[in-house]
Amino acid sequence: MTFTLFPDTRLTLARDALAGLSVGDALGSQFFVPGRHPDDLAAGRLPAPPWEWTDDTEMACSVVAELAAAGRIDSDRLALAFAQRCEPYRGYGPGAVTVLRLIRTGTPWPVAAASAFDGQGSCGNGAAMRVAPLGAWHADSTRRAAEQARDSAEVTHAHPEGVAGAVAVAVAASLAARARLDGDRPDPARLLAAVAAALDPAGEVHRGVRRAAALLGHPAAAAADALGNGSRVTAQDTVPFTLWVAATLLHDYPAAIRACVEAGGDVDTTAAIVGGIVAAYTGVGVPGGVPEGWLTAREPLPGWLTAA
Ligand code: R7I
Ligand code: MG
């Protein structure tokens, strides 16, 4: 069945995903502060605000701004937006800083992205961390979500696994947003099967998503042990666990973020990915959704986005 998704509905879904992504990023990165322990979050003791967001949110804001302005991702425009808005102190990966500097100084993005990591291209988790709002925008088509995720990824991540990570997250967010519109929570195994079906079966991200499906019902710590928690900062080591968490806790944003914090590793990014997918389903300020108090504690989003 096809249906018409109006632009304002797309934008609402994408903005809710961005709220979940940015709060996950900002709260997750608080757990790199010495002396802070995941038990505090479980006990309801929140870090003092403001929770500053990082590169994950800065780049996701550019993705949403492009969708809001043009209704689609144009790779050339997105590459320039990423490069011009990059504030390196926000915690960008070393490969990303170099690629974005090259683009800012006139190197075409295909050349810049292909030059990363001695010509392998980056398989970092940076293309996956920023893409959930794009998936939510395409709640009516996982195929379109996957195509546009690829377009959004390639401007910085030329390695096939870096791109696959973004495709996987976008398809999951598309399905989550669609489920919200339908009022029907997807079965975790079916959600992961649909994500796997969108990926190259020869790839490592694909293999990780299949393994995540086999681990449904196991404790989160066991899933993180088997799948990785992002400590290698690659898509392969990050995306399978985040999809396990999102599929398992799609109805409960705070619990999903706690699972990321407790798993350790690249917590700002696992919480950004999970938060973006889950909030596409739950929304904001409702039971199970992004808590209003968490949204208020997060540093405001950049002025250039809120002005647009
Ligand atoms: O992918 P990217 O934007 O990083 C995002 C991460 C998030 O956690 C952010 O919050 C921030 O902390 O960084 O940046 P890249 O530098 O392209 O990739 C991240 C890391 O992935 C690199 O520093 C490498 O450790 C690893 N990596 C690779 N390692 C070996 N070979 C990426 N590509 C390769 C590779 O080809
Ligand atoms: Mg970050």
Coordinates of C-alpha atoms and ligand atoms in Angstrom, one line a residue:
M1 CA 0.0 0.0 0.0
T2 CA 1.3 3.4 -0.9
F3 CA 0.3 6.6 1.0
T4 CA 1.1 10.3 0.8
L5 CA 3.4 11.7 3.3
F6 CA 3.1 15.5 3.5
P7 CA 6.3 17.6 3.9
D8 CA 5.3 18.9 7.3
T9 CA 4.8 15.3 8.6
R10 CA 8.3 14.3 7.2
L11 CA 9.8 17.3 8.9
T12 CA 8.1 16.4 12.2
L13 CA 9.4 12.9 12.1
A14 CA 12.9 14.0 11.1
R15 CA 13.0 16.7 13.9
D16 CA 11.8 14.1 16.5
A17 CA 14.6 11.8 15.4
L18 CA 17.0 14.7 15.6
A19 CA 15.8 15.4 19.2
G20 CA 16.5 11.8 20.1
L21 CA 19.8 11.8 18.3
S22 CA 21.1 15.0 19.9
V23 CA 20.0 14.2 23.4
G24 CA 21.6 10.7 23.1
D25 CA 24.8 12.3 21.8
A26 CA 24.9 15.0 24.5
L27 CA 23.9 12.8 27.4
G28 CA 26.2 9.9 26.2
S29 CA 29.2 12.2 25.9
Q30 CA 28.7 13.1 29.6
F31 CA 29.9 9.6 30.5
F32 CA 33.4 10.4 29.3
V33 CA 33.7 12.9 32.1
P34 CA 35.9 11.3 34.8
G35 CA 34.0 10.2 38.0
R36 CA 30.7 9.7 36.2
H37 CA 29.2 6.2 36.3
P38 CA 26.4 4.5 34.4
D39 CA 24.8 3.6 37.7
D40 CA 24.0 7.3 38.3
L41 CA 21.8 7.3 35.2
A42 CA 20.1 4.0 36.3
A43 CA 19.4 5.6 39.7
G44 CA 17.9 8.7 38.0
R45 CA 20.9 11.0 38.9
L46 CA 21.3 13.1 35.8
P47 CA 24.5 15.1 35.0
A48 CA 24.2 18.8 35.6
P49 CA 23.2 20.7 32.4
P50 CA 24.0 21.9 29.9
W51 CA 24.8 18.7 28.1
E52 CA 26.9 19.7 25.1
W53 CA 26.3 18.0 21.8
T54 CA 29.2 16.8 19.6
D55 CA 30.0 16.3 15.9
D56 CA 27.2 13.7 15.7
T57 CA 24.6 16.3 16.2
E58 CA 26.4 19.1 14.2
M59 CA 26.4 16.8 11.1
A60 CA 22.8 15.6 11.7
C61 CA 21.6 19.2 11.8
S62 CA 23.1 19.7 8.4
V63 CA 21.3 16.7 7.1
V64 CA 18.0 17.9 8.5
A65 CA 18.6 21.5 7.1
E66 CA 19.2 20.1 3.6
L67 CA 16.0 18.0 3.7
A68 CA 14.0 20.9 5.1
A69 CA 15.3 23.3 2.4
A70 CA 15.4 21.0 -0.7
G71 CA 13.3 17.9 0.2
R72 CA 16.3 15.6 -0.6
I73 CA 20.0 15.2 -0.2
D74 CA 22.2 16.7 -2.9
S75 CA 25.7 15.3 -2.2
D76 CA 27.6 18.4 -3.4
R77 CA 25.5 20.7 -1.2
L78 CA 25.7 18.4 1.8
A79 CA 29.5 18.0 1.5
L80 CA 29.9 21.8 1.5
A81 CA 27.5 22.2 4.4
F82 CA 29.4 19.6 6.5
A83 CA 32.7 21.3 5.7
Q84 CA 31.6 24.9 6.3
R85 CA 29.9 24.2 9.6
C86 CA 32.5 21.9 11.1
E87 CA 33.7 23.1 14.5
P88 CA 36.7 20.7 15.0
Y89 CA 36.5 21.1 18.8
R90 CA 33.2 19.2 18.7
G91 CA 35.1 15.9 18.7
Y92 CA 35.2 15.0 15.1
G93 CA 37.1 11.8 14.1
P94 CA 40.6 12.4 12.7
G95 CA 39.8 11.2 9.2
A96 CA 36.7 13.4 9.1
V97 CA 38.6 16.5 10.1
T98 CA 41.1 15.9 7.3
V99 CA 38.4 15.2 4.7
L100 CA 36.3 18.2 5.7
R101 CA 39.4 20.5 5.6
L102 CA 40.1 19.3 2.0
I103 CA 36.6 20.0 0.9
R104 CA 36.6 23.4 2.6
T105 CA 39.7 24.3 0.7
G106 CA 38.4 23.3 -2.7
T107 CA 39.1 19.5 -3.2
P108 CA 36.0 17.8 -4.8
W109 CA 34.4 15.5 -2.2
P110 CA 34.9 12.3 -4.2
V111 CA 38.6 12.9 -4.2
A112 CA 38.7 14.0 -0.5
A113 CA 36.7 11.1 0.8
A114 CA 38.6 8.5 -1.3
S115 CA 41.9 9.8 0.1
A116 CA 41.1 8.9 3.7
F117 CA 43.0 6.2 5.5
D118 CA 45.6 5.7 2.8
G119 CA 43.1 5.5 0.0
Q120 CA 40.8 2.9 1.7
G121 CA 38.2 5.5 2.5
S122 CA 36.8 5.8 6.0
C123 CA 34.7 3.0 7.6
G124 CA 34.2 5.1 10.7
N125 CA 30.8 5.3 12.3
G126 CA 30.4 8.9 11.3
A127 CA 28.1 8.3 8.4
A128 CA 25.8 6.2 10.6
M129 CA 25.7 8.6 13.5
R130 CA 24.1 11.5 11.6
V131 CA 21.5 9.7 9.4
A132 CA 18.6 8.6 11.5
P133 CA 16.6 11.8 10.8
L134 CA 17.0 11.1 7.1
G135 CA 15.5 7.6 7.6
A136 CA 12.6 9.1 9.5
W137 CA 12.0 11.6 6.7
H138 CA 11.6 8.7 4.3
A139 CA 9.0 6.9 6.5
D140 CA 7.2 5.9 3.3
S141 CA 10.0 4.2 1.5
T142 CA 12.9 2.1 2.9
R143 CA 14.3 2.0 -0.7
R144 CA 14.5 5.8 -0.8
A145 CA 15.9 5.9 2.7
A146 CA 18.7 3.5 1.6
E147 CA 19.5 5.5 -1.6
Q148 CA 19.6 8.8 0.2
A149 CA 21.6 7.4 3.1
R150 CA 24.2 6.3 0.5
D151 CA 24.3 9.8 -1.0
S152 CA 24.7 11.3 2.5
A153 CA 27.4 8.9 3.5
E154 CA 29.7 8.9 0.5
V155 CA 30.7 12.6 0.8
T156 CA 32.9 11.6 3.8
H157 CA 32.9 7.8 4.0
A158 CA 34.1 6.1 0.8
H159 CA 34.6 2.7 2.4
P160 CA 31.7 0.3 1.7
E161 CA 31.3 -0.6 5.4
G162 CA 31.0 3.1 6.3
V163 CA 28.3 3.5 3.8
A164 CA 26.6 0.2 4.8
G165 CA 26.4 1.5 8.4
A166 CA 24.5 4.6 7.3
V167 CA 22.1 2.5 5.1
A168 CA 21.4 0.2 8.0
V169 CA 20.6 3.0 10.4
A170 CA 18.5 4.9 7.9
V171 CA 16.4 1.9 7.0
A172 CA 15.8 1.1 10.7
A173 CA 14.7 4.8 11.3
S174 CA 12.4 4.6 8.2
L175 CA 10.7 1.5 9.6
A176 CA 10.5 3.0 13.1
A177 CA 8.8 6.2 11.8
R178 CA 6.5 4.2 9.6
A179 CA 5.5 2.0 12.6
R180 CA 4.7 5.2 14.5
L181 CA 2.4 6.4 11.7
D182 CA 0.7 3.0 11.6
G183 CA 0.4 2.8 15.4
D184 CA 2.0 -0.6 15.3
R185 CA 5.2 -1.6 17.0
P186 CA 7.4 -3.8 14.7
D187 CA 8.6 -7.2 15.9
P188 CA 12.4 -6.9 16.7
A189 CA 13.3 -9.9 14.5
R190 CA 11.3 -8.5 11.5
L191 CA 12.9 -5.1 11.9
L192 CA 16.4 -6.5 11.9
A193 CA 15.6 -8.8 9.0
A194 CA 14.3 -5.9 6.9
V195 CA 17.5 -3.9 7.7
A196 CA 19.7 -6.9 6.7
A197 CA 17.8 -7.3 3.4
A198 CA 18.9 -3.7 2.4
L199 CA 22.6 -4.5 2.8
D200 CA 25.2 -6.3 0.7
P201 CA 25.3 -9.8 2.1
A202 CA 29.1 -10.0 1.6
G203 CA 29.6 -7.1 4.0
E204 CA 30.6 -7.1 7.7
V205 CA 27.8 -4.7 8.8
H206 CA 25.4 -7.2 7.2
R207 CA 26.9 -10.1 9.1
G208 CA 26.8 -8.1 12.3
V209 CA 23.1 -7.3 11.8
R210 CA 22.3 -11.0 11.3
R211 CA 24.3 -11.8 14.4
A212 CA 22.3 -9.1 16.3
A213 CA 19.1 -10.8 15.2
A214 CA 20.3 -14.1 16.6
L215 CA 21.1 -12.4 20.0
L216 CA 17.6 -11.0 20.5
G217 CA 16.3 -11.9 23.9
H218 CA 19.9 -12.2 25.4
P219 CA 21.1 -9.6 28.0
A220 CA 22.4 -6.3 26.6
A221 CA 25.9 -7.0 28.0
A222 CA 26.1 -10.3 26.0
A223 CA 25.0 -8.5 22.9
A224 CA 27.6 -5.8 23.3
D225 CA 30.3 -8.4 24.0
A226 CA 29.5 -10.3 20.8
L227 CA 28.7 -7.4 18.5
G228 CA 31.1 -4.6 19.7
N229 CA 30.2 -1.3 21.5
G230 CA 31.8 1.1 19.1
S231 CA 35.1 1.3 20.9
R232 CA 36.9 0.8 17.5
V233 CA 34.8 3.8 16.2
T234 CA 34.1 1.8 13.0
A235 CA 30.6 1.2 11.5
Q236 CA 31.2 -2.6 11.8
D237 CA 31.9 -2.3 15.5
T238 CA 29.1 0.1 16.2
V239 CA 26.0 -0.4 14.1
P240 CA 25.0 -4.0 14.9
F241 CA 24.8 -3.4 18.6
T242 CA 22.9 -0.1 18.2
L243 CA 20.3 -1.9 16.0
W244 CA 20.0 -4.6 18.6
V245 CA 19.2 -2.0 21.3
A246 CA 16.8 0.0 19.0
A247 CA 14.9 -3.1 18.0
T248 CA 14.7 -4.4 21.6
L249 CA 13.8 -1.1 23.3
L250 CA 11.9 0.8 20.5
H251 CA 9.1 1.7 22.9
D252 CA 11.3 3.1 25.7
Y253 CA 13.7 5.9 24.9
P254 CA 15.2 6.3 28.4
A255 CA 15.9 2.6 28.7
A256 CA 17.4 2.5 25.2
I257 CA 19.9 5.3 26.1
R258 CA 20.7 3.6 29.4
A259 CA 21.6 0.4 27.6
C260 CA 24.1 2.3 25.5
V261 CA 25.6 4.1 28.5
E262 CA 25.9 0.8 30.4
A263 CA 27.6 -0.9 27.4
G264 CA 30.4 1.6 27.3
G265 CA 32.5 2.2 24.2
D266 CA 31.7 5.0 21.8
V267 CA 28.8 6.1 24.0
D268 CA 27.9 9.4 22.5
T269 CA 27.7 7.8 19.1
T270 CA 25.8 4.6 20.1
A271 CA 23.4 6.7 22.0
A272 CA 23.0 9.1 19.1
I273 CA 22.2 6.3 16.7
V274 CA 19.8 4.5 19.0
G275 CA 18.3 7.8 20.2
G276 CA 17.6 8.8 16.6
I277 CA 15.9 5.6 15.6
V278 CA 13.9 5.2 18.8
A279 CA 12.7 8.8 18.9
A280 CA 11.4 8.4 15.3
Y281 CA 9.0 5.8 16.8
T282 CA 8.3 7.3 20.3
G283 CA 8.4 11.0 19.6
V284 CA 9.2 13.6 22.3
G285 CA 7.6 14.5 25.7
V286 CA 5.2 11.4 25.8
P287 CA 5.5 8.3 27.9
G288 CA 8.4 6.2 26.5
G289 CA 9.6 9.2 24.4
V290 CA 12.5 11.6 24.8
P291 CA 11.9 13.2 28.3
E292 CA 11.2 16.9 28.2
G293 CA 13.7 17.4 31.0
W294 CA 16.5 15.7 29.0
L295 CA 15.7 17.9 26.0
T296 CA 15.9 21.0 28.2
A297 CA 19.2 19.9 29.7
R298 CA 20.8 19.4 26.2
E299 CA 22.6 22.5 24.8
P300 CA 20.3 24.2 22.3
L301 CA 20.8 23.2 18.7
P302 CA 22.8 25.5 16.5
G303 CA 21.3 28.9 15.8
W304 CA 21.6 28.4 12.0
L305 CA 19.2 25.4 12.2
T306 CA 16.7 26.9 14.5
A307 CA 16.6 30.0 12.4
A308 CA 15.9 28.0 9.2
Ligands
R7I1 O1 33.7 8.2 11.0 P1 34.0 9.5 11.7 O2 33.3 10.7 11.3 O3 34.0 9.3 13.2 C1 32.9 9.5 14.0 C2 33.3 9.2 15.4 C3 32.1 9.3 16.3 O4 32.3 8.5 17.4 C4 32.2 10.8 16.7 O5 31.5 11.0 17.9 C5 33.7 11.0 16.8 O6 34.2 10.7 18.0 O7 34.2 10.2 15.8 O8 35.6 9.8 11.5 P2 36.8 9.0 10.9 O9 38.0 9.6 11.5 O10 36.7 8.9 9.4 O11 36.6 7.5 11.4 C6 36.7 7.2 12.8 C7 37.7 6.2 13.2 O12 37.4 4.9 12.5 C8 39.1 6.5 12.8 O13 39.7 7.3 13.7 C9 39.7 5.1 12.7 O14 40.1 4.7 14.0 C10 38.6 4.2 12.2 N1 38.7 4.0 10.8 C11 39.5 3.2 10.2 N2 40.5 2.4 10.7 C12 41.2 1.7 9.8 N3 41.0 1.7 8.4 C13 37.9 4.6 9.8 N4 38.3 4.1 8.6 C14 39.3 3.3 8.8 C15 40.0 2.4 7.9 O15 39.8 2.4 6.7
MG2 MG 30.7 12.7 18.8

